[in-house]
PDB file of C-alpha atoms in Angstrom:
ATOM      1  CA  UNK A   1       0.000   0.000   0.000  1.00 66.00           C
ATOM      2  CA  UNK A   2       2.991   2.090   0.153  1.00 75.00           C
ATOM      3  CA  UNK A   3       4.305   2.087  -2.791  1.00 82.00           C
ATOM      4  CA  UNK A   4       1.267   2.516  -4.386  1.00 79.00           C
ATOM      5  CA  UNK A   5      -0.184   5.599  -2.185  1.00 78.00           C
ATOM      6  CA  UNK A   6       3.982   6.854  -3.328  1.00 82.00           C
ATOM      7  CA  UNK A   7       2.870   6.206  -6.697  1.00 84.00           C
ATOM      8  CA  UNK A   8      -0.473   7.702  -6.474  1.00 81.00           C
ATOM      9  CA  UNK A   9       0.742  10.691  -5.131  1.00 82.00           C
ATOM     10  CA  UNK A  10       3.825  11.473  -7.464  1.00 85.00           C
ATOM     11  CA  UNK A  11       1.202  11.006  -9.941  1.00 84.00           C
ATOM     12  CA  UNK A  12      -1.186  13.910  -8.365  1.00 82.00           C
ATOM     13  CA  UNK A  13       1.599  15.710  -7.742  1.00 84.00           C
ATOM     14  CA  UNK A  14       2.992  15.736 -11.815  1.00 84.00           C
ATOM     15  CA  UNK A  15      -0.781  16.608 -12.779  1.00 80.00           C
ATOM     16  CA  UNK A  16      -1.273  19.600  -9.782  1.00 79.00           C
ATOM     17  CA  UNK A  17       2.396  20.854 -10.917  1.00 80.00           C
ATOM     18  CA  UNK A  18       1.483  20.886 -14.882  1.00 77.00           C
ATOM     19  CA  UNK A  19      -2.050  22.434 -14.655  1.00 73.00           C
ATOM     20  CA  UNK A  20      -1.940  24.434 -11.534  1.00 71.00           C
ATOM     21  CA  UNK A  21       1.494  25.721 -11.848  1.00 70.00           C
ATOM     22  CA  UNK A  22       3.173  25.297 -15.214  1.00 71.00           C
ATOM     23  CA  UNK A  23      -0.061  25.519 -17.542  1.00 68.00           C
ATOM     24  CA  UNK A  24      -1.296  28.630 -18.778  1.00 74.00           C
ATOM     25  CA  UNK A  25      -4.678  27.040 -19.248  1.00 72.00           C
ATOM     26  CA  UNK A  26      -5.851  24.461 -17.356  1.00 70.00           C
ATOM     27  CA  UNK A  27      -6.183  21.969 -19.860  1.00 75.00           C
ATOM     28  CA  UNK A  28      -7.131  18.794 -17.994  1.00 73.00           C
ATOM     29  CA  UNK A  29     -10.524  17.480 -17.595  1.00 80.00           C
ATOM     30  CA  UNK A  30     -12.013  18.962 -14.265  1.00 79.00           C
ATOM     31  CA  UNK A  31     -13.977  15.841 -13.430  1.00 86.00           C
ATOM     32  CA  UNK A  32     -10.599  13.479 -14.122  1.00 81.00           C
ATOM     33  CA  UNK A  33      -8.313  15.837 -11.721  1.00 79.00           C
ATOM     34  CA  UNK A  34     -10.629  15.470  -8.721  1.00 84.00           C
ATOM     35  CA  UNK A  35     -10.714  11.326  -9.263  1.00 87.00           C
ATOM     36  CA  UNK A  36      -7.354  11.408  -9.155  1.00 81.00           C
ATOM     37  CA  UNK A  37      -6.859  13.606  -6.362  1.00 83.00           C
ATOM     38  CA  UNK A  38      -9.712  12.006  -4.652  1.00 88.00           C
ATOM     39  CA  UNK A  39      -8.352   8.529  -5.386  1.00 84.00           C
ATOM     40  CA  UNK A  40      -5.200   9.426  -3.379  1.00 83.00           C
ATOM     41  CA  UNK A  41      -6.924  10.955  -0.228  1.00 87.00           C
ATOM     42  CA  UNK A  42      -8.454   7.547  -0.170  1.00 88.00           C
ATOM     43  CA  UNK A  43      -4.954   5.503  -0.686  1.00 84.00           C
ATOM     44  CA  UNK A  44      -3.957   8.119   2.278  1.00 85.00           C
ATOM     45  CA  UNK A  45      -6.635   6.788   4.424  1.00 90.00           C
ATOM     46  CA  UNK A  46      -6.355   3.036   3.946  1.00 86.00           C
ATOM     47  CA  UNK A  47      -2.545   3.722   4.230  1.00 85.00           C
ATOM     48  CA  UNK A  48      -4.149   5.194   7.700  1.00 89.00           C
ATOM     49  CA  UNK A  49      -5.975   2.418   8.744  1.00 92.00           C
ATOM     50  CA  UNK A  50      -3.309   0.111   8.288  1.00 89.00           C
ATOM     51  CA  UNK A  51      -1.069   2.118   9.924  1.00 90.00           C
ATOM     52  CA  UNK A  52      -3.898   2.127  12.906  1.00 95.00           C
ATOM     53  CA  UNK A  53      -4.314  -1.645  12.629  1.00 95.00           C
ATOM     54  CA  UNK A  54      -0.734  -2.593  12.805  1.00 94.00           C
ATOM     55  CA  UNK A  55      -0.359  -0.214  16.071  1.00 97.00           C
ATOM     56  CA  UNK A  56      -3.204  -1.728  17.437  1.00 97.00           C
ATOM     57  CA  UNK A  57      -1.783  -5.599  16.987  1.00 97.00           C
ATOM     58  CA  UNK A  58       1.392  -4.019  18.414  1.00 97.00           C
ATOM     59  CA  UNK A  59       0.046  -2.766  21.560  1.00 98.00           C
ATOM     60  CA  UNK A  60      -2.286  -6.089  21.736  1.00 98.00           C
ATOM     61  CA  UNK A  61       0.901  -8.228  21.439  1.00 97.00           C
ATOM     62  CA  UNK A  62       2.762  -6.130  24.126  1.00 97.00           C
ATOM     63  CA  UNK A  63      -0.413  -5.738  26.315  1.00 97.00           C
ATOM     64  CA  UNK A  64      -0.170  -9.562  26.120  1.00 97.00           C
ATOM     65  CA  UNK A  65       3.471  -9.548  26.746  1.00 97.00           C
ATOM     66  CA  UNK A  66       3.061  -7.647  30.059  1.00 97.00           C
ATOM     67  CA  UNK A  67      -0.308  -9.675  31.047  1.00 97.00           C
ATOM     68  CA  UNK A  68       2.146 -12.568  31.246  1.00 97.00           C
ATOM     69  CA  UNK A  69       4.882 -11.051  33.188  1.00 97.00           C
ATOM     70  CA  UNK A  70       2.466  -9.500  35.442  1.00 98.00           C
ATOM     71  CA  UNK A  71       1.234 -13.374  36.110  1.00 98.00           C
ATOM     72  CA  UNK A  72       4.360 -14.739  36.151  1.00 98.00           C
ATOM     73  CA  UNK A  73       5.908 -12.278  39.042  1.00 97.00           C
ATOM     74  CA  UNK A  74       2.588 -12.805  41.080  1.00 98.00           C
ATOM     75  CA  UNK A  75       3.519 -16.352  41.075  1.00 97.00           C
ATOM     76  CA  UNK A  76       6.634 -16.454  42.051  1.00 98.00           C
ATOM     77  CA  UNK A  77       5.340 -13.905  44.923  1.00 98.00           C
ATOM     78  CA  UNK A  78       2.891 -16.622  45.938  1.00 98.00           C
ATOM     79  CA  UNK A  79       5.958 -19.131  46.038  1.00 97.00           C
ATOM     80  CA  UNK A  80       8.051 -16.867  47.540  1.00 97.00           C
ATOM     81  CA  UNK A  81       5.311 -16.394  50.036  1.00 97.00           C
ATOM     82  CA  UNK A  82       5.014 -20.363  50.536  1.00 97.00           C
ATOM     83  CA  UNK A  83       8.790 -21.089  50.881  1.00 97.00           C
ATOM     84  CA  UNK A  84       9.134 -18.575  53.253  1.00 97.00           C
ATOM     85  CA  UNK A  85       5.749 -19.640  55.781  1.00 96.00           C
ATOM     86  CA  UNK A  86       7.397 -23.290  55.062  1.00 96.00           C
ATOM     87  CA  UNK A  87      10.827 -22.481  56.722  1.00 96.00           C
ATOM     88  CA  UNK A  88       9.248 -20.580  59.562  1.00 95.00           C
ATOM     89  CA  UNK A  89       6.667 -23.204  60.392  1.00 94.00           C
ATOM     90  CA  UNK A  90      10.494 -25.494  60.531  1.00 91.00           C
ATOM     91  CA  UNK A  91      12.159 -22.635  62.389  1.00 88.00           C
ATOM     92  CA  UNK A  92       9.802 -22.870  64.695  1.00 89.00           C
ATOM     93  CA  UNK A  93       8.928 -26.263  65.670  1.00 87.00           C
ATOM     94  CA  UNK A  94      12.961 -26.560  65.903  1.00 80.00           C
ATOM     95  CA  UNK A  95      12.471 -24.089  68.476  1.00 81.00           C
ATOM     96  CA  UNK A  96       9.812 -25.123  70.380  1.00 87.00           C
ATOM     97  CA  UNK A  97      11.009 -28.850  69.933  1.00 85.00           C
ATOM     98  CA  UNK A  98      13.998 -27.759  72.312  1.00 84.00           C
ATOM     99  CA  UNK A  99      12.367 -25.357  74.963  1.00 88.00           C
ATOM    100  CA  UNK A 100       9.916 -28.809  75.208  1.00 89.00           C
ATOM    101  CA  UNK A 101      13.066 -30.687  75.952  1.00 86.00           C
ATOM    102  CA  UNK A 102      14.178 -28.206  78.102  1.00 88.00           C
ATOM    103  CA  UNK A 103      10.271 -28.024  79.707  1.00 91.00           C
ATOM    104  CA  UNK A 104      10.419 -31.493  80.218  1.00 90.00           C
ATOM    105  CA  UNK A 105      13.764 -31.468  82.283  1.00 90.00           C
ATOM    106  CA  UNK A 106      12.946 -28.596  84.227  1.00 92.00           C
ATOM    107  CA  UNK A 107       9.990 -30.503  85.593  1.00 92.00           C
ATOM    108  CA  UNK A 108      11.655 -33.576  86.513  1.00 91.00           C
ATOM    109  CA  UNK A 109      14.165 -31.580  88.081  1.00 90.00           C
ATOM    110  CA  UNK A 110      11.270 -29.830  89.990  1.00 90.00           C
ATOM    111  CA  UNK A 111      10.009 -33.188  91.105  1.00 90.00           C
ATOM    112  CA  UNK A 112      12.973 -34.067  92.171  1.00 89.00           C
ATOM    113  CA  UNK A 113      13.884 -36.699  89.191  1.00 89.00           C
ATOM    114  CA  UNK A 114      17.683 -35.311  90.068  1.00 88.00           C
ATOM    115  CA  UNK A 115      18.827 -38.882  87.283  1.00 87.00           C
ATOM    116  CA  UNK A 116      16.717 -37.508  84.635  1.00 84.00           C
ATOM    117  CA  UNK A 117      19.024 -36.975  81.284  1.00 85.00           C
ATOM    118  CA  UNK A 118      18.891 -33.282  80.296  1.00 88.00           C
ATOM    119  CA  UNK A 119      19.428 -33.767  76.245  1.00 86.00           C
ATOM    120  CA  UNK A 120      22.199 -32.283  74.599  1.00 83.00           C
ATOM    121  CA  UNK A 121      21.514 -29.527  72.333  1.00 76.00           C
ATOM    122  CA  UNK A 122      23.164 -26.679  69.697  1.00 79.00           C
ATOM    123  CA  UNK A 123      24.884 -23.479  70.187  1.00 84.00           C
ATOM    124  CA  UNK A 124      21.740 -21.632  70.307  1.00 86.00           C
ATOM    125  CA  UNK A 125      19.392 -20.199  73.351  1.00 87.00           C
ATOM    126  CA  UNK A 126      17.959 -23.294  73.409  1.00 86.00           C
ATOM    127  CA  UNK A 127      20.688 -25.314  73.518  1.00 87.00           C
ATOM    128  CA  UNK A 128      22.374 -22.838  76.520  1.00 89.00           C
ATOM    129  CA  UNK A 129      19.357 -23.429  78.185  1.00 90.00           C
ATOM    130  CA  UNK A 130      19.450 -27.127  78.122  1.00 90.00           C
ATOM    131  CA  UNK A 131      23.258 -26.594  79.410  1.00 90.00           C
ATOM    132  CA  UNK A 132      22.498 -24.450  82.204  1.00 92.00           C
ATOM    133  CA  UNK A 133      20.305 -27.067  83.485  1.00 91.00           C
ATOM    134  CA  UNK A 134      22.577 -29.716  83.419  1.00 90.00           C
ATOM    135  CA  UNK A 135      24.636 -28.113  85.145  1.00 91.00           C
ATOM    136  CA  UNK A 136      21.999 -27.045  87.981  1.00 91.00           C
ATOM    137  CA  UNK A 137      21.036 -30.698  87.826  1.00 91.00           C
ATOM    138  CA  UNK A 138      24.447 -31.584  88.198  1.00 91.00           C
ATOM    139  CA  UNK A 139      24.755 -28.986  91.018  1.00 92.00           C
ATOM    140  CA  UNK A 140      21.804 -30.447  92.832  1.00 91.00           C
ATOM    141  CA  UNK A 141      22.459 -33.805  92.439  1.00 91.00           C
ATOM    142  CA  UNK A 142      26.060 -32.909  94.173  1.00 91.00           C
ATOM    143  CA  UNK A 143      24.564 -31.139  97.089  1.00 91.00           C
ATOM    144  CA  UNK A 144      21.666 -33.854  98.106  1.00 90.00           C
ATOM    145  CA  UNK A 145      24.730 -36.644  97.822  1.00 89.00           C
ATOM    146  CA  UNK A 146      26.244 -34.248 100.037  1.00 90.00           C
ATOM    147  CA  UNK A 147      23.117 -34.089 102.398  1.00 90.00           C
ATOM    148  CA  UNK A 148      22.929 -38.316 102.264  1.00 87.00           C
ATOM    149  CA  UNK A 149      26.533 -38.315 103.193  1.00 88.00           C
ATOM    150  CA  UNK A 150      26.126 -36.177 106.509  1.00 88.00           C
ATOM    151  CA  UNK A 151      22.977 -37.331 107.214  1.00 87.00           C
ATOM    152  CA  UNK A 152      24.313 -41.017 107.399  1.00 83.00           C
ATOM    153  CA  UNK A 153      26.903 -40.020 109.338  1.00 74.00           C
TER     154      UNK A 153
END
């Protein structure tokens, strides 16, 4: 449609320069110049629509394009989401898991269940916890020995 609204044109253009500028008397048929002036205005609009359908598939395709990033990223956001409630919901029972243990050995101390084992744990809070009462255990268990050994005396 290009070459032929080019075409079209050069061709208007030739017959507007000879009778409009170069003729002395227009010469050309009246009804003949406005077809072919007309015919062109109407080469320029289909050129138009064209134009206008083209920019329209264009912004479609990228409209399209961005539809699918926009789904893609909330995806990953929902998996990012999941991964990260998964590895809390582990932090966590790792962390209550070990203040149990250390629950569970504080009572048994308190009852005085001084052979109780006090499990052995990490570097963490937790696991100083679980050390600290080991040693108290330890400490206790020391001190009523101590008791039984002067009281039998």
């Amino acid at each position: 449609p290009l070459a032929e609204l080019q075409k079209g044109v050069n061709s208007a253009l030739e017959l507007a320069i000879a009778e409009l500028e170069l003729a002395e008397t227009a010469t050309h048929d009246p009804n003949e110049y406005f077809a072919t002036l007309t015919g062109v205005i109407k080469q320029q609009f289909e050129v138009n629509r064209i134009g206008a359908e083209l920019v329209d598939r264009t912004l479609q395709a990228r409209a399209e394009a961005v539809r699918t990033l926009l789904i893609a990223g909330m995806g990953s956001c929902v998996l990012l989401g999941v991964a990260y409630g998964l590895s809390a919901a582990w932090m966590a029972r790792g962390t209550t898991a070990g203040l149990r243990n250390a629950q569970r050995s504080a009572r048994a101390i308190a009852e005085g269940d001084l052979s109780a084992g006090v499990p052995q744990a990490g570097r963490d809070e937790v696991g100083q916890l679980l050390d600290a009462l080991r040693a108290m255990q330890t400490n206790l268990s020391q001190i009523v020995a101590g008791v039984r050994g002067n009281a039998e005396r």
